[in-house]
Amino acid sequence: MTERTLAIIKPDAVARGVSGKIIARIEAEGFAIRAMRRVALSKKDAEGFYAVHRERPFFGSLTAFMSSGPAIALVLEAPEAVKKWRQLMGATDPAKADPGTLRKEFAESIERNATHGSDAPETAAYEIGYFFAGMELN
């Protein structure tokens, strides 16, 4: 079944100039990019987006990082897009990520891990709306 997921190329990857390589991999893996935009999250925006993690010890550093520079938000479409994107990203900790995954190749650390992806179709619907509210996605 075709579905959509949100992907974010995080500020660390954008700052290092590897977003084009990540986008090329996304396309090479068969995803259709249905929307893409450069975003500069404020601390408040990042806190809203990651509100589900508010009680976690890493919330402050995560939201500070995500508001530290521009990122690229994308809507990806493919059969089982959520699962497929999470597999392509690899483990959150790049030291534990499988070879060939984006995080193994492009992440600097568990916090500066290059990419974000929705963890379920329901989460994807919410997250897509957060960045692309009111936009018609073809």
PDB file of C-alpha atoms in Angstrom:
ATOM      1  CA  MET A   1       0.000   0.000   0.000  1.00  0.00           C
ATOM      2  CA  THR A   2       1.339   3.409  -0.961  1.00  0.00           C
ATOM      3  CA  GLU A   3       1.719   5.769   1.968  1.00  0.00           C
ATOM      4  CA  ARG A   4       3.448   9.003   2.857  1.00  0.00           C
ATOM      5  CA  THR A   5       5.951   9.882   5.527  1.00  0.00           C
ATOM      6  CA  LEU A   6       7.756  12.971   6.698  1.00  0.00           C
ATOM      7  CA  ALA A   7      11.517  13.129   6.328  1.00  0.00           C
ATOM      8  CA  ILE A   8      13.753  15.877   7.654  1.00  0.00           C
ATOM      9  CA  ILE A   9      17.330  16.469   6.634  1.00  0.00           C
ATOM     10  CA  LYS A  10      18.560  17.917   9.917  1.00  0.00           C
ATOM     11  CA  PRO A  11      20.686  21.046  10.443  1.00  0.00           C
ATOM     12  CA  ASP A  12      23.955  19.096  10.795  1.00  0.00           C
ATOM     13  CA  ALA A  13      23.591  17.508   7.361  1.00  0.00           C
ATOM     14  CA  VAL A  14      22.486  20.777   5.735  1.00  0.00           C
ATOM     15  CA  ALA A  15      25.431  22.646   7.291  1.00  0.00           C
ATOM     16  CA  ARG A  16      27.886  20.048   5.987  1.00  0.00           C
ATOM     17  CA  GLY A  17      26.453  20.252   2.473  1.00  0.00           C
ATOM     18  CA  VAL A  18      25.304  16.645   2.202  1.00  0.00           C
ATOM     19  CA  SER A  19      21.575  17.281   1.696  1.00  0.00           C
ATOM     20  CA  GLY A  20      21.903  16.761  -2.068  1.00  0.00           C
ATOM     21  CA  LYS A  21      23.515  13.361  -1.524  1.00  0.00           C
ATOM     22  CA  ILE A  22      20.709  12.399   0.867  1.00  0.00           C
ATOM     23  CA  ILE A  23      18.036  13.544  -1.605  1.00  0.00           C
ATOM     24  CA  ALA A  24      19.753  11.561  -4.376  1.00  0.00           C
ATOM     25  CA  ARG A  25      19.639   8.440  -2.173  1.00  0.00           C
ATOM     26  CA  ILE A  26      15.959   9.050  -1.422  1.00  0.00           C
ATOM     27  CA  GLU A  27      15.178   9.135  -5.130  1.00  0.00           C
ATOM     28  CA  ALA A  28      17.451   6.189  -5.919  1.00  0.00           C
ATOM     29  CA  GLU A  29      15.572   4.100  -3.331  1.00  0.00           C
ATOM     30  CA  GLY A  30      12.301   4.679  -5.191  1.00  0.00           C
ATOM     31  CA  PHE A  31      10.622   7.340  -3.074  1.00  0.00           C
ATOM     32  CA  ALA A  32       8.569  10.018  -4.808  1.00  0.00           C
ATOM     33  CA  ILE A  33       9.173  13.445  -3.264  1.00  0.00           C
ATOM     34  CA  ARG A  34       5.705  14.990  -2.995  1.00  0.00           C
ATOM     35  CA  ALA A  35       6.781  18.182  -1.196  1.00  0.00           C
ATOM     36  CA  MET A  36      10.025  19.753  -0.076  1.00  0.00           C
ATOM     37  CA  ARG A  37      10.876  22.989   1.712  1.00  0.00           C
ATOM     38  CA  ARG A  38      13.751  24.573   3.549  1.00  0.00           C
ATOM     39  CA  VAL A  39      12.767  25.427   7.106  1.00  0.00           C
ATOM     40  CA  ALA A  40      14.375  27.392   9.894  1.00  0.00           C
ATOM     41  CA  LEU A  41      12.704  26.244  13.093  1.00  0.00           C
ATOM     42  CA  SER A  42      12.541  28.578  16.050  1.00  0.00           C
ATOM     43  CA  LYS A  43      13.094  27.002  19.464  1.00  0.00           C
ATOM     44  CA  LYS A  44       9.325  27.225  20.010  1.00  0.00           C
ATOM     45  CA  ASP A  45       8.642  25.506  16.655  1.00  0.00           C
ATOM     46  CA  ALA A  46      11.062  22.704  17.520  1.00  0.00           C
ATOM     47  CA  GLU A  47       9.487  22.299  20.962  1.00  0.00           C
ATOM     48  CA  GLY A  48       6.063  22.010  19.347  1.00  0.00           C
ATOM     49  CA  PHE A  49       7.203  19.471  16.799  1.00  0.00           C
ATOM     50  CA  TYR A  50       8.976  17.310  19.391  1.00  0.00           C
ATOM     51  CA  ALA A  51       6.355  17.820  22.148  1.00  0.00           C
ATOM     52  CA  VAL A  52       5.957  14.043  22.493  1.00  0.00           C
ATOM     53  CA  HIS A  53       9.516  13.991  23.914  1.00  0.00           C
ATOM     54  CA  ARG A  54       9.013  16.900  26.346  1.00  0.00           C
ATOM     55  CA  GLU A  55       9.658  14.755  29.441  1.00  0.00           C
ATOM     56  CA  ARG A  56      12.728  13.057  28.017  1.00  0.00           C
ATOM     57  CA  PRO A  57      16.178  14.166  29.228  1.00  0.00           C
ATOM     58  CA  PHE A  58      17.316  14.956  25.677  1.00  0.00           C
ATOM     59  CA  PHE A  59      14.393  17.312  24.879  1.00  0.00           C
ATOM     60  CA  GLY A  60      16.334  20.534  25.531  1.00  0.00           C
ATOM     61  CA  SER A  61      19.376  19.557  23.518  1.00  0.00           C
ATOM     62  CA  LEU A  62      17.214  18.139  20.706  1.00  0.00           C
ATOM     63  CA  THR A  63      15.143  21.292  20.323  1.00  0.00           C
ATOM     64  CA  ALA A  64      18.224  23.520  20.592  1.00  0.00           C
ATOM     65  CA  PHE A  65      19.898  21.482  17.845  1.00  0.00           C
ATOM     66  CA  MET A  66      16.845  21.452  15.572  1.00  0.00           C
ATOM     67  CA  SER A  67      16.582  25.243  15.876  1.00  0.00           C
ATOM     68  CA  SER A  68      20.325  25.788  15.324  1.00  0.00           C
ATOM     69  CA  GLY A  69      20.159  26.156  11.548  1.00  0.00           C
ATOM     70  CA  PRO A  70      18.177  25.403   8.420  1.00  0.00           C
ATOM     71  CA  ALA A  71      16.743  21.965   7.758  1.00  0.00           C
ATOM     72  CA  ILE A  72      14.887  20.453   4.810  1.00  0.00           C
ATOM     73  CA  ALA A  73      11.442  18.927   5.315  1.00  0.00           C
ATOM     74  CA  LEU A  74      10.160  16.459   2.722  1.00  0.00           C
ATOM     75  CA  VAL A  75       7.040  14.420   2.132  1.00  0.00           C
ATOM     76  CA  LEU A  76       8.029  11.045   0.738  1.00  0.00           C
ATOM     77  CA  GLU A  77       5.694   8.577  -0.918  1.00  0.00           C
ATOM     78  CA  ALA A  78       6.252   4.875  -1.566  1.00  0.00           C
ATOM     79  CA  PRO A  79       4.756   1.518  -0.695  1.00  0.00           C
ATOM     80  CA  GLU A  80       5.195   1.185   3.093  1.00  0.00           C
ATOM     81  CA  ALA A  81       6.970   4.565   3.114  1.00  0.00           C
ATOM     82  CA  VAL A  82       7.279   4.826   6.907  1.00  0.00           C
ATOM     83  CA  LYS A  83       8.998   1.459   7.262  1.00  0.00           C
ATOM     84  CA  LYS A  84      11.078   1.899   4.118  1.00  0.00           C
ATOM     85  CA  TRP A  85      12.319   5.372   5.164  1.00  0.00           C
ATOM     86  CA  ARG A  86      13.200   4.206   8.667  1.00  0.00           C
ATOM     87  CA  GLN A  87      15.207   1.324   7.183  1.00  0.00           C
ATOM     88  CA  LEU A  88      17.068   3.692   4.847  1.00  0.00           C
ATOM     89  CA  MET A  89      17.829   6.090   7.716  1.00  0.00           C
ATOM     90  CA  GLY A  90      19.218   3.366   9.986  1.00  0.00           C
ATOM     91  CA  ALA A  91      19.510   3.286  13.766  1.00  0.00           C
ATOM     92  CA  THR A  92      19.327   6.577  15.683  1.00  0.00           C
ATOM     93  CA  ASP A  93      22.866   5.987  16.937  1.00  0.00           C
ATOM     94  CA  PRO A  94      25.108   5.952  13.850  1.00  0.00           C
ATOM     95  CA  ALA A  95      27.565   3.703  15.671  1.00  0.00           C
ATOM     96  CA  LYS A  96      24.811   1.042  15.701  1.00  0.00           C
ATOM     97  CA  ALA A  97      23.466   1.791  12.201  1.00  0.00           C
ATOM     98  CA  ASP A  98      23.858  -0.792   9.461  1.00  0.00           C
ATOM     99  CA  PRO A  99      26.335  -0.138   6.645  1.00  0.00           C
ATOM    100  CA  GLY A 100      24.691   1.597   3.710  1.00  0.00           C
ATOM    101  CA  THR A 101      22.180   3.516   5.816  1.00  0.00           C
ATOM    102  CA  LEU A 102      22.034   7.295   5.771  1.00  0.00           C
ATOM    103  CA  ARG A 103      22.922   7.663   9.426  1.00  0.00           C
ATOM    104  CA  LYS A 104      25.914   5.331   9.112  1.00  0.00           C
ATOM    105  CA  GLU A 105      27.149   7.405   6.190  1.00  0.00           C
ATOM    106  CA  PHE A 106      26.184  10.965   7.178  1.00  0.00           C
ATOM    107  CA  ALA A 107      25.484  11.200  10.931  1.00  0.00           C
ATOM    108  CA  GLU A 108      28.024  12.631  13.343  1.00  0.00           C
ATOM    109  CA  SER A 109      26.525  11.347  16.616  1.00  0.00           C
ATOM    110  CA  ILE A 110      23.344  10.064  18.210  1.00  0.00           C
ATOM    111  CA  GLU A 111      22.092  13.665  18.511  1.00  0.00           C
ATOM    112  CA  ARG A 112      23.509  15.007  15.242  1.00  0.00           C
ATOM    113  CA  ASN A 113      22.158  12.116  13.228  1.00  0.00           C
ATOM    114  CA  ALA A 114      21.407  13.770   9.865  1.00  0.00           C
ATOM    115  CA  THR A 115      17.787  12.689   9.366  1.00  0.00           C
ATOM    116  CA  HIS A 116      14.374  12.386  10.995  1.00  0.00           C
ATOM    117  CA  GLY A 117      11.518  10.125  10.020  1.00  0.00           C
ATOM    118  CA  SER A 118       8.009   9.502  11.230  1.00  0.00           C
ATOM    119  CA  ASP A 119       7.618   6.316  13.274  1.00  0.00           C
ATOM    120  CA  ALA A 120       4.074   5.352  12.217  1.00  0.00           C
ATOM    121  CA  PRO A 121       1.492   6.326   9.585  1.00  0.00           C
ATOM    122  CA  GLU A 122      -0.499   8.265  12.208  1.00  0.00           C
ATOM    123  CA  THR A 123       2.600  10.169  13.291  1.00  0.00           C
ATOM    124  CA  ALA A 124       3.431  10.853   9.648  1.00  0.00           C
ATOM    125  CA  ALA A 125       0.014  12.439   9.072  1.00  0.00           C
ATOM    126  CA  TYR A 126       0.521  14.767  12.059  1.00  0.00           C
ATOM    127  CA  GLU A 127       4.118  15.611  11.155  1.00  0.00           C
ATOM    128  CA  ILE A 128       3.332  16.291   7.495  1.00  0.00           C
ATOM    129  CA  GLY A 129       0.623  18.695   8.648  1.00  0.00           C
ATOM    130  CA  TYR A 130       3.106  20.438  10.934  1.00  0.00           C
ATOM    131  CA  PHE A 131       5.314  21.450   8.013  1.00  0.00           C
ATOM    132  CA  PHE A 132       2.898  21.438   5.092  1.00  0.00           C
ATOM    133  CA  ALA A 133      -0.395  22.586   6.627  1.00  0.00           C
ATOM    134  CA  GLY A 134      -2.984  23.578   4.060  1.00  0.00           C
ATOM    135  CA  MET A 135      -0.816  22.545   1.127  1.00  0.00           C
ATOM    136  CA  GLU A 136      -2.138  20.263  -1.540  1.00  0.00           C
ATOM    137  CA  LEU A 137       0.341  17.452  -2.005  1.00  0.00           C
ATOM    138  CA  ASN A 138       0.310  15.901  -5.459  1.00  0.00           C
TER     139      ASN A 138
END
